[in-house]
Tab-separated table of C-alpha atoms in Angstrom:
chain	number	residue	atom	x	y	z
N	174	UNK	CA	0.000	0.000	0.000
N	175	UNK	CA	2.853	2.368	0.831
N	176	UNK	CA	5.045	1.358	-2.097
N	177	UNK	CA	4.089	4.009	-4.645
N	178	UNK	CA	6.262	6.750	-3.269
N	179	UNK	CA	6.209	10.093	-5.057
N	180	UNK	CA	9.489	11.987	-5.140
N	181	UNK	CA	8.550	15.666	-5.051
N	182	UNK	CA	11.473	17.984	-5.758
N	183	UNK	CA	12.063	21.611	-4.839
N	184	UNK	CA	11.376	22.453	-8.466
N	185	UNK	CA	8.076	20.541	-8.407
N	186	UNK	CA	7.005	22.541	-5.357
N	187	UNK	CA	7.996	25.816	-7.017
N	188	UNK	CA	5.856	24.929	-10.022
N	189	UNK	CA	2.742	23.970	-8.055
N	190	UNK	CA	-0.367	26.140	-8.260
N	191	UNK	CA	-0.167	28.446	-5.234
N	192	UNK	CA	-3.266	27.056	-3.482
N	193	UNK	CA	-2.153	23.445	-4.094
N	194	UNK	CA	1.297	24.327	-2.755
N	195	UNK	CA	-0.203	25.954	0.347
N	196	UNK	CA	-2.160	22.765	1.146
N	197	UNK	CA	0.787	20.479	0.401
N	198	UNK	CA	3.508	22.353	2.288
N	199	UNK	CA	1.275	23.110	5.268
N	200	UNK	CA	0.964	19.346	5.833
N	201	UNK	CA	4.694	18.581	5.790
N	202	UNK	CA	5.590	19.453	9.371
N	203	UNK	CA	2.989	17.027	10.757
N	204	UNK	CA	0.227	17.788	13.251
N	205	UNK	CA	-0.073	21.316	14.636
N	206	UNK	CA	-1.603	22.996	17.646
N	207	UNK	CA	-5.046	24.640	17.436
N	208	UNK	CA	-5.380	27.845	19.413
N	209	UNK	CA	-7.536	30.947	19.459
N	210	UNK	CA	-5.519	34.116	20.001
N	211	UNK	CA	-7.346	36.740	22.027
N	212	UNK	CA	-6.272	40.374	21.866
N	213	UNK	CA	-7.712	43.784	22.633
N	214	UNK	CA	-7.014	46.897	20.552
N	215	UNK	CA	-5.866	50.216	21.999
N	216	UNK	CA	-9.449	51.353	21.458
N	217	UNK	CA	-10.851	48.465	23.477
N	218	UNK	CA	-12.125	46.282	20.628
N	219	UNK	CA	-11.633	42.567	21.257
N	220	UNK	CA	-10.206	40.384	18.514
N	221	UNK	CA	-10.063	36.651	18.102
N	222	UNK	CA	-8.223	34.581	15.512
N	223	UNK	CA	-7.389	30.904	15.148
N	224	UNK	CA	-3.737	30.033	14.542
N	225	UNK	CA	-1.951	26.729	14.110
N	226	UNK	CA	1.483	28.275	14.559
N	227	UNK	CA	1.842	28.321	18.357
N	228	UNK	CA	4.714	26.126	19.520
N	229	UNK	CA	6.662	25.297	22.673
N	230	UNK	CA	9.833	27.354	22.926
N	231	UNK	CA	11.041	26.597	26.439
N	232	UNK	CA	9.960	25.718	29.968
N	233	UNK	CA	12.193	27.933	32.088
N	234	UNK	CA	11.287	30.691	31.541
N	235	UNK	CA	7.929	29.436	30.185
N	236	UNK	CA	7.875	30.679	26.595
N	237	UNK	CA	5.607	30.064	23.606
N	238	UNK	CA	6.487	30.980	20.035
N	239	UNK	CA	3.996	31.949	17.327
N	240	UNK	CA	4.601	32.725	13.653
N	241	UNK	CA	2.702	35.618	12.089
N	242	UNK	CA	2.567	36.851	8.518
N	243	UNK	CA	2.495	40.652	8.680
N	244	UNK	CA	0.781	41.208	5.352
N	245	UNK	CA	-2.010	38.655	5.562
N	246	UNK	CA	-4.699	37.635	8.033
N	247	UNK	CA	-4.558	37.948	11.044
N	248	UNK	CA	-3.418	41.562	10.764
N	249	UNK	CA	-5.568	42.861	13.623
N	250	UNK	CA	-4.126	40.256	15.970
N	251	UNK	CA	-0.546	41.206	15.134
N	252	UNK	CA	-1.282	44.941	15.422
N	253	UNK	CA	-2.973	44.499	18.804
N	254	UNK	CA	-0.094	42.380	20.097
N	255	UNK	CA	2.410	45.027	19.054
N	256	UNK	CA	0.301	47.878	20.434
N	257	UNK	CA	-0.459	46.292	23.808
N	258	UNK	CA	2.324	43.724	24.360
N	259	UNK	CA	-0.119	41.059	25.492
N	260	UNK	CA	-2.364	38.294	24.193
N	261	UNK	CA	-4.064	35.079	25.224
N	262	UNK	CA	-3.735	31.564	23.814
N	263	UNK	CA	-6.875	29.427	24.188
N	264	UNK	CA	-6.997	25.731	23.295
N	265	UNK	CA	-9.603	24.757	20.715
N	266	UNK	CA	-11.613	21.703	21.729
N	267	UNK	CA	-13.827	19.372	19.731
N	268	UNK	CA	-17.077	21.282	20.381
N	269	UNK	CA	-15.423	24.578	19.370
N	270	UNK	CA	-13.507	23.865	16.170
N	271	UNK	CA	-16.100	25.153	13.712
N	272	UNK	CA	-16.511	28.485	15.506
N	273	UNK	CA	-12.728	28.646	15.833
N	274	UNK	CA	-12.232	28.056	12.102
N	275	UNK	CA	-14.789	30.763	11.285
N	276	UNK	CA	-12.619	33.273	13.195
N	277	UNK	CA	-10.228	33.256	10.240
N	278	UNK	CA	-12.810	35.126	8.114
N	279	UNK	CA	-11.915	38.754	7.399
N	280	UNK	CA	-14.290	40.590	9.676
N	281	UNK	CA	-13.947	44.392	9.799
N	282	UNK	CA	-11.406	45.603	12.385
N	283	UNK	CA	-14.049	47.522	14.317
N	284	UNK	CA	-16.148	44.383	14.910
N	285	UNK	CA	-15.357	41.808	17.582
N	286	UNK	CA	-15.099	38.190	16.457
N	287	UNK	CA	-16.493	37.189	19.848
N	288	UNK	CA	-19.901	38.576	18.829
N	289	UNK	CA	-19.759	37.071	15.342
N	290	UNK	CA	-18.791	33.654	16.673
N	291	UNK	CA	-21.077	33.750	19.720
N	292	UNK	CA	-18.154	33.207	22.067
N	293	UNK	CA	-17.700	34.960	25.388
N	294	UNK	CA	-14.690	37.035	26.391
N	295	UNK	CA	-13.411	36.353	29.904
N	296	UNK	CA	-11.323	38.992	31.658
N	297	UNK	CA	-8.301	38.089	33.694
N	298	UNK	CA	-7.048	40.163	36.582
N	299	UNK	CA	-3.607	40.131	34.950
N	300	UNK	CA	-4.265	41.819	31.584
N	301	UNK	CA	-6.801	43.420	29.241
N	302	UNK	CA	-6.461	40.793	26.474
N	303	UNK	CA	-9.556	38.569	26.664
N	304	UNK	CA	-9.589	34.853	27.312
N	305	UNK	CA	-12.142	32.697	25.489
N	306	UNK	CA	-14.529	31.603	28.244
N	307	UNK	CA	-15.518	28.443	26.334
N	308	UNK	CA	-11.923	27.213	26.030
N	309	UNK	CA	-10.779	24.646	28.602
N	310	UNK	CA	-7.114	25.701	28.714
N	311	UNK	CA	-6.363	29.425	28.620
N	312	UNK	CA	-2.981	31.134	28.770
N	313	UNK	CA	-2.223	34.840	29.276
N	314	UNK	CA	1.103	35.972	27.792
N	315	UNK	CA	3.202	39.099	27.660
N	316	UNK	CA	5.413	39.727	24.662
N	317	UNK	CA	9.012	38.945	25.508
N	318	UNK	CA	10.468	39.554	22.063
N	319	UNK	CA	9.529	39.811	18.390
N	320	UNK	CA	12.037	38.317	15.973
N	321	UNK	CA	11.887	39.131	12.275
N	322	UNK	CA	12.444	36.050	10.141
N	323	UNK	CA	14.265	37.339	7.089
N	324	UNK	CA	13.895	34.061	5.154
N	325	UNK	CA	10.225	34.769	4.412
N	326	UNK	CA	9.319	38.076	6.058
N	327	UNK	CA	7.361	36.501	8.885
N	328	UNK	CA	7.579	37.468	12.524
N	329	UNK	CA	8.166	35.196	15.468
N	330	UNK	CA	6.219	36.437	18.488
N	331	UNK	CA	7.808	35.177	21.704
N	332	UNK	CA	5.450	35.302	24.661
N	333	UNK	CA	6.128	34.648	28.331
N	334	UNK	CA	3.399	32.797	30.215
N	335	UNK	CA	1.851	35.041	32.884
N	336	UNK	CA	-1.148	32.938	33.872
N	337	UNK	CA	-2.689	29.576	32.993
N	338	UNK	CA	-6.317	28.568	33.568
N	339	UNK	CA	-6.633	24.790	33.508
N	340	UNK	CA	-9.192	22.339	34.964
N	341	UNK	CA	-7.550	20.712	37.968
N	342	UNK	CA	-8.646	17.192	36.995
N	343	UNK	CA	-6.523	17.391	33.840
N	344	UNK	CA	-3.196	18.064	35.582
N	345	UNK	CA	-1.558	14.787	36.576
N	346	UNK	CA	0.731	14.371	39.565
N	347	UNK	CA	3.917	14.726	37.484
N	348	UNK	CA	2.761	18.003	35.918
N	349	UNK	CA	1.605	16.471	32.612
N	350	UNK	CA	-1.642	17.986	31.344
N	351	UNK	CA	-4.030	15.416	29.863
N	352	UNK	CA	-5.092	17.268	26.720
N	353	UNK	CA	-7.513	14.478	25.827
N	354	UNK	CA	-9.421	15.102	29.045
N	355	UNK	CA	-9.854	18.649	27.701
N	356	UNK	CA	-10.841	17.474	24.190
N	357	UNK	CA	-8.118	19.705	22.728
N	358	UNK	CA	-7.931	19.164	18.961
N	359	UNK	CA	-5.011	19.186	16.549
N	360	UNK	CA	-4.779	20.606	13.015
N	361	UNK	CA	-3.209	19.326	9.828
N	362	UNK	CA	-2.747	21.481	6.773
N	363	UNK	CA	-4.899	24.575	6.505
N	364	UNK	CA	-8.318	23.244	7.393
N	365	UNK	CA	-8.339	19.727	8.866
N	366	UNK	CA	-9.252	19.176	12.522
N	367	UNK	CA	-8.557	15.994	14.462
N	368	UNK	CA	-9.329	14.398	17.812
N	369	UNK	CA	-6.688	12.213	19.407
N	370	UNK	CA	-6.389	8.834	21.105
N	371	UNK	CA	-3.407	8.261	23.361
N	372	UNK	CA	-1.153	5.416	22.230
N	373	UNK	CA	1.060	5.591	25.313
N	374	UNK	CA	3.235	7.713	27.546
N	375	UNK	CA	6.802	6.432	27.583
N	376	UNK	CA	9.512	6.580	30.252
N	377	UNK	CA	12.631	8.730	29.879
N	378	UNK	CA	14.842	6.976	27.326
N	379	UNK	CA	18.282	5.643	28.322
N	380	UNK	CA	20.712	3.515	26.316
N	381	UNK	CA	20.269	-0.225	26.877
N	382	UNK	CA	17.242	0.249	29.116
N	383	UNK	CA	13.817	-0.895	27.879
N	384	UNK	CA	11.154	1.784	27.725
N	385	UNK	CA	8.174	1.363	30.017
N	386	UNK	CA	4.675	2.775	29.838
N	387	UNK	CA	4.028	5.588	32.308
N	388	UNK	CA	0.441	6.089	31.195
N	389	UNK	CA	-1.905	6.453	34.159
H	859	UNK	CA	-16.764	18.570	35.224
H	860	UNK	CA	-14.767	21.512	33.888
H	861	UNK	CA	-15.688	23.876	36.709
H	862	UNK	CA	-12.706	23.438	39.043
H	863	UNK	CA	-10.350	25.703	37.183
H	864	UNK	CA	-6.862	26.153	38.614
H	865	UNK	CA	-5.318	29.595	38.181
H	866	UNK	CA	-1.585	29.001	37.785
H	867	UNK	CA	0.469	32.197	37.960
H	868	UNK	CA	3.914	33.022	36.605
H	869	UNK	CA	5.173	32.803	40.175
H	870	UNK	CA	3.609	29.348	40.631
H	871	UNK	CA	5.414	28.152	37.508
H	872	UNK	CA	8.715	29.621	38.691
H	873	UNK	CA	8.360	27.722	41.976
H	874	UNK	CA	7.530	24.351	40.418
H	875	UNK	CA	10.015	21.495	40.691
H	876	UNK	CA	11.981	21.598	37.429
H	877	UNK	CA	10.765	18.226	36.139
H	878	UNK	CA	7.143	19.028	37.021
H	879	UNK	CA	7.527	22.389	35.284
H	880	UNK	CA	8.983	20.734	32.175
H	881	UNK	CA	5.961	18.412	31.917
H	882	UNK	CA	3.464	21.182	32.617
H	883	UNK	CA	4.849	23.861	30.298
H	884	UNK	CA	5.543	21.394	27.464
H	885	UNK	CA	1.793	20.684	27.350
H	886	UNK	CA	0.651	24.304	27.120
H	887	UNK	CA	1.083	24.905	23.389
H	888	UNK	CA	-1.179	21.946	22.523
H	889	UNK	CA	-0.375	19.024	20.241
H	890	UNK	CA	3.005	18.903	18.532
H	891	UNK	CA	4.548	17.226	15.517
H	892	UNK	CA	6.542	13.993	15.891
H	893	UNK	CA	9.555	13.748	13.621
H	894	UNK	CA	12.855	11.907	13.458
H	895	UNK	CA	15.720	14.146	12.389
H	896	UNK	CA	18.325	12.360	10.260
H	897	UNK	CA	21.827	13.795	9.960
H	898	UNK	CA	25.279	12.588	8.971
H	899	UNK	CA	28.481	13.802	10.639
H	900	UNK	CA	31.514	15.104	8.751
H	901	UNK	CA	33.056	11.698	9.522
H	902	UNK	CA	30.153	9.842	7.949
H	903	UNK	CA	28.395	8.678	11.122
H	904	UNK	CA	24.601	8.748	10.844
H	905	UNK	CA	22.565	10.239	13.656
H	906	UNK	CA	18.873	10.076	14.439
H	907	UNK	CA	16.897	11.980	17.041
H	908	UNK	CA	13.216	12.506	17.718
H	909	UNK	CA	12.023	16.095	18.059
H	910	UNK	CA	8.599	17.608	18.670
H	911	UNK	CA	9.729	21.103	17.727
H	912	UNK	CA	9.384	21.049	13.923
H	913	UNK	CA	6.805	23.567	12.727
H	914	UNK	CA	5.476	25.080	9.509
H	915	UNK	CA	7.159	28.389	8.746
H	916	UNK	CA	5.959	29.125	5.220
H	917	UNK	CA	4.857	27.620	1.913
H	918	UNK	CA	6.608	29.798	-0.630
H	919	UNK	CA	9.488	29.220	-0.297
H	920	UNK	CA	8.719	25.937	1.505
H	921	UNK	CA	10.300	26.379	4.939
H	922	UNK	CA	10.210	24.396	8.172
H	923	UNK	CA	11.386	25.721	11.521
H	924	UNK	CA	12.857	23.633	14.346
H	925	UNK	CA	13.917	24.709	17.848
H	926	UNK	CA	17.134	23.249	19.267
H	927	UNK	CA	18.713	23.619	22.688
H	928	UNK	CA	22.483	23.866	22.140
H	929	UNK	CA	23.500	22.570	25.546
H	930	UNK	CA	21.232	19.553	25.859
H	931	UNK	CA	20.264	16.549	23.769
H	932	UNK	CA	20.292	16.394	20.745
H	933	UNK	CA	23.771	17.880	20.548
H	934	UNK	CA	24.993	15.575	17.774
H	935	UNK	CA	22.049	16.516	15.598
H	936	UNK	CA	22.707	20.231	15.973
H	937	UNK	CA	26.448	19.830	15.364
H	938	UNK	CA	25.857	17.766	12.233
H	939	UNK	CA	23.333	20.268	10.887
H	940	UNK	CA	25.804	23.104	11.404
H	941	UNK	CA	28.713	21.135	9.933
H	942	UNK	CA	26.883	19.866	6.840
H	943	UNK	CA	24.016	22.338	6.308
H	944	UNK	CA	21.516	19.555	5.701
H	945	UNK	CA	19.125	17.201	7.494
H	946	UNK	CA	16.031	15.114	6.966
H	947	UNK	CA	12.643	15.267	8.716
H	948	UNK	CA	10.818	11.917	8.862
H	949	UNK	CA	7.258	11.548	10.157
H	950	UNK	CA	6.812	9.150	13.066
H	951	UNK	CA	3.911	6.756	12.573
H	952	UNK	CA	2.018	4.558	15.014
H	953	UNK	CA	4.191	1.454	14.484
H	954	UNK	CA	7.366	3.493	14.973
H	955	UNK	CA	6.777	5.672	18.017
H	956	UNK	CA	8.556	3.491	20.579
H	957	UNK	CA	11.730	3.217	18.492
H	958	UNK	CA	11.460	6.933	17.784
H	959	UNK	CA	11.177	7.767	21.491
H	960	UNK	CA	14.203	5.591	22.260
H	961	UNK	CA	16.276	7.752	19.883
H	962	UNK	CA	16.308	10.430	22.584
H	963	UNK	CA	18.635	8.271	24.742
H	964	UNK	CA	22.195	9.603	24.974
H	965	UNK	CA	24.043	7.171	22.768
H	966	UNK	CA	27.758	7.865	22.204
H	967	UNK	CA	28.440	10.221	19.269
H	968	UNK	CA	30.427	7.566	17.407
H	969	UNK	CA	27.486	5.131	17.346
H	970	UNK	CA	24.592	5.389	14.909
H	971	UNK	CA	21.101	5.413	16.384
H	972	UNK	CA	19.928	3.563	13.267
H	973	UNK	CA	21.765	0.440	14.470
H	974	UNK	CA	20.584	0.804	18.056
H	975	UNK	CA	16.977	1.295	17.002
H	976	UNK	CA	17.011	-1.264	14.194
H	977	UNK	CA	15.953	1.329	11.658
H	978	UNK	CA	17.309	1.602	8.134
H	979	UNK	CA	18.951	4.667	6.634
H	980	UNK	CA	17.809	5.476	3.115
H	981	UNK	CA	20.036	7.602	0.891
H	982	UNK	CA	18.640	10.294	-1.319
H	983	UNK	CA	20.280	11.413	-4.517
H	984	UNK	CA	20.058	14.979	-3.232
H	985	UNK	CA	22.110	14.846	-0.015
H	986	UNK	CA	24.178	12.740	2.379
H	987	UNK	CA	21.822	13.137	5.361
H	988	UNK	CA	19.912	9.854	5.713
H	989	UNK	CA	16.179	9.402	5.466
H	990	UNK	CA	14.493	6.860	7.747
H	991	UNK	CA	13.391	4.110	5.366
H	992	UNK	CA	10.544	3.038	7.675
H	993	UNK	CA	8.979	6.513	7.771
H	994	UNK	CA	6.081	7.143	5.388
H	995	UNK	CA	6.728	10.843	4.812
H	996	UNK	CA	10.342	11.951	4.446
H	997	UNK	CA	11.669	15.436	3.783
H	998	UNK	CA	15.206	16.482	2.815
H	999	UNK	CA	16.133	20.025	3.834
H	1000	UNK	CA	19.014	22.419	3.434
H	1001	UNK	CA	19.693	24.981	6.131
H	1002	UNK	CA	18.461	28.366	5.026
H	1003	UNK	CA	19.251	30.238	8.224
H	1004	UNK	CA	19.970	29.727	11.918
H	1005	UNK	CA	18.457	32.333	14.237
H	1006	UNK	CA	19.635	32.649	17.826
H	1007	UNK	CA	16.729	33.155	20.216
H	1008	UNK	CA	18.122	35.411	22.929
H	1009	UNK	CA	15.114	34.939	25.229
H	1010	UNK	CA	16.250	31.442	26.241
H	1011	UNK	CA	19.457	30.671	24.334
H	1012	UNK	CA	17.835	28.298	21.897
H	1013	UNK	CA	18.420	28.206	18.167
H	1014	UNK	CA	15.813	28.271	15.439
H	1015	UNK	CA	16.949	26.143	12.516
H	1016	UNK	CA	15.227	27.250	9.311
H	1017	UNK	CA	15.305	24.616	6.595
H	1018	UNK	CA	14.245	24.836	2.963
H	1019	UNK	CA	12.509	21.777	1.564
H	1020	UNK	CA	14.644	20.156	-1.176
H	1021	UNK	CA	12.779	16.880	-1.639
H	1022	UNK	CA	9.696	15.134	-0.266
H	1023	UNK	CA	9.022	11.385	-0.378
H	1024	UNK	CA	5.321	10.725	0.116
H	1025	UNK	CA	3.018	7.815	-0.809
H	1026	UNK	CA	0.959	8.957	-3.779
H	1027	UNK	CA	-2.317	7.656	-2.344
H	1028	UNK	CA	-2.049	10.109	0.558
H	1029	UNK	CA	-1.903	13.281	-1.560
H	1030	UNK	CA	-5.418	14.491	-2.354
H	1031	UNK	CA	-6.350	16.407	-5.491
H	1032	UNK	CA	-6.131	19.811	-3.786
H	1033	UNK	CA	-2.607	19.121	-2.466
H	1034	UNK	CA	-3.690	18.203	1.074
H	1035	UNK	CA	-1.726	15.258	2.492
H	1036	UNK	CA	-3.883	12.831	4.464
H	1037	UNK	CA	-1.628	12.271	7.483
H	1038	UNK	CA	-4.069	9.724	8.890
H	1039	UNK	CA	-3.570	7.549	5.828
H	1040	UNK	CA	0.124	7.569	6.824
H	1041	UNK	CA	-0.611	6.874	10.510
H	1042	UNK	CA	1.455	9.932	11.457
H	1043	UNK	CA	1.269	10.461	15.230
H	1044	UNK	CA	1.226	13.609	17.337
H	1045	UNK	CA	2.953	14.351	20.654
H	1046	UNK	CA	1.828	16.130	23.788
H	1047	UNK	CA	4.201	17.114	26.539
H	1048	UNK	CA	7.529	15.298	26.687
H	1049	UNK	CA	6.467	11.695	26.269
H	1050	UNK	CA	2.845	11.192	25.195
H	1051	UNK	CA	2.042	9.853	21.718
H	1052	UNK	CA	-1.366	10.038	20.077
H	1053	UNK	CA	-3.190	8.769	17.014
H	1054	UNK	CA	-5.779	11.001	15.416
H	1055	UNK	CA	-9.315	10.809	14.072
H	1056	UNK	CA	-10.407	13.462	11.605
H	1057	UNK	CA	-13.350	15.556	12.810
H	1058	UNK	CA	-13.699	17.435	9.522
H	1059	UNK	CA	-12.040	19.546	6.872
H	1060	UNK	CA	-13.689	22.959	6.627
H	1061	UNK	CA	-14.089	25.350	3.715
H	1062	UNK	CA	-12.250	28.688	3.550
H	1063	UNK	CA	-13.952	30.992	6.056
H	1064	UNK	CA	-15.734	34.150	4.883
H	1065	UNK	CA	-17.908	36.569	6.853
H	1066	UNK	CA	-21.616	35.725	6.757
H	1067	UNK	CA	-21.042	32.537	4.761
H	1068	UNK	CA	-21.709	29.154	6.435
H	1069	UNK	CA	-18.751	26.801	6.559
H	1070	UNK	CA	-19.090	23.572	4.626
H	1071	UNK	CA	-17.315	20.260	4.984
H	1072	UNK	CA	-14.689	19.620	2.307
H	1073	UNK	CA	-13.720	16.229	3.710
H	1074	UNK	CA	-13.397	13.613	0.963
């Protein structure tokens, strides 16, 4: 079944139709995170936008990275982050993915996506950027740094975690957060949403020592 | 069920035991990609290491990002990438995740993880870095740039896609790659592996236009 392997060269990719190429290349890295980014403009207008580009950057200090394209959607999100230095990251779960996907539509800047999507902003005591009340795992971040990526004119937003809201039943005794207990989804490509089933949690790997399951 | 929400502050995270913090913070971004990075040293020794830090950076040119910690595992991988300017990214599938996890053990630099893990290197005509023969989706990359991330002394490796090996049945007519047809897994935290089930693929979002399913 797997024996008809296509060899796709750099030249083949260059010659793809741009929409085909966007679908194809967006799948190459594997599964991605699904998060709603909550921001508030200087004028107090809330904004919400789904991104699949949030990634783990480091634990100590607790940092998340996020790639943004300055000249495409989500422009309001990037502007608000630069203007205010803060934003929230809200996990998308299985009952929320359609509303979350709809947030990528180009609504006018002066209209809040919360109203369009029938989602509720939730204020934190730590910042003005709104959480998504319906999300099960919510993170408030302050901008630590913005790095321009010269290779393709994107920007890497580096945020430091200021506050996490997480259901206590999902945090296991070793600190692991059971994302399946939260129904957090994952994304592939530009538009495909997936639920997960845990195969296993594996012990810390050492040479010549068999791995063991540490799944609770 | 979701109503006992813990509020975890920046100070709480700072005061966590370091291993607990590593588990907790590594879960915050959501699901991550699972890839084996193949490299070859200047002396011709193959190296293999699992990472969950590969992410989509852009489609045109086709670029993948990857975060590396210079002073921890995988040091050989980072050294080889810097010495040779090339590496491969190989999707981890459900029958491969235990071998893939074991690749994070600290084997001596002069020993190939391929032998230890009983995996087969596969040579491409385009570079010396080895593919993993058992992987279903393999990508050869050349280093485009290396960006130092001052916020936590990590390095962002930016690679340009030179070649992709992908089973033809998994590439749909719009360019989307069906990762579930390849059994590609996803990672949460440091050690949890997950299979996926597609909820839906959704049409391009526009204001005031209902989303439709585009799942084949």
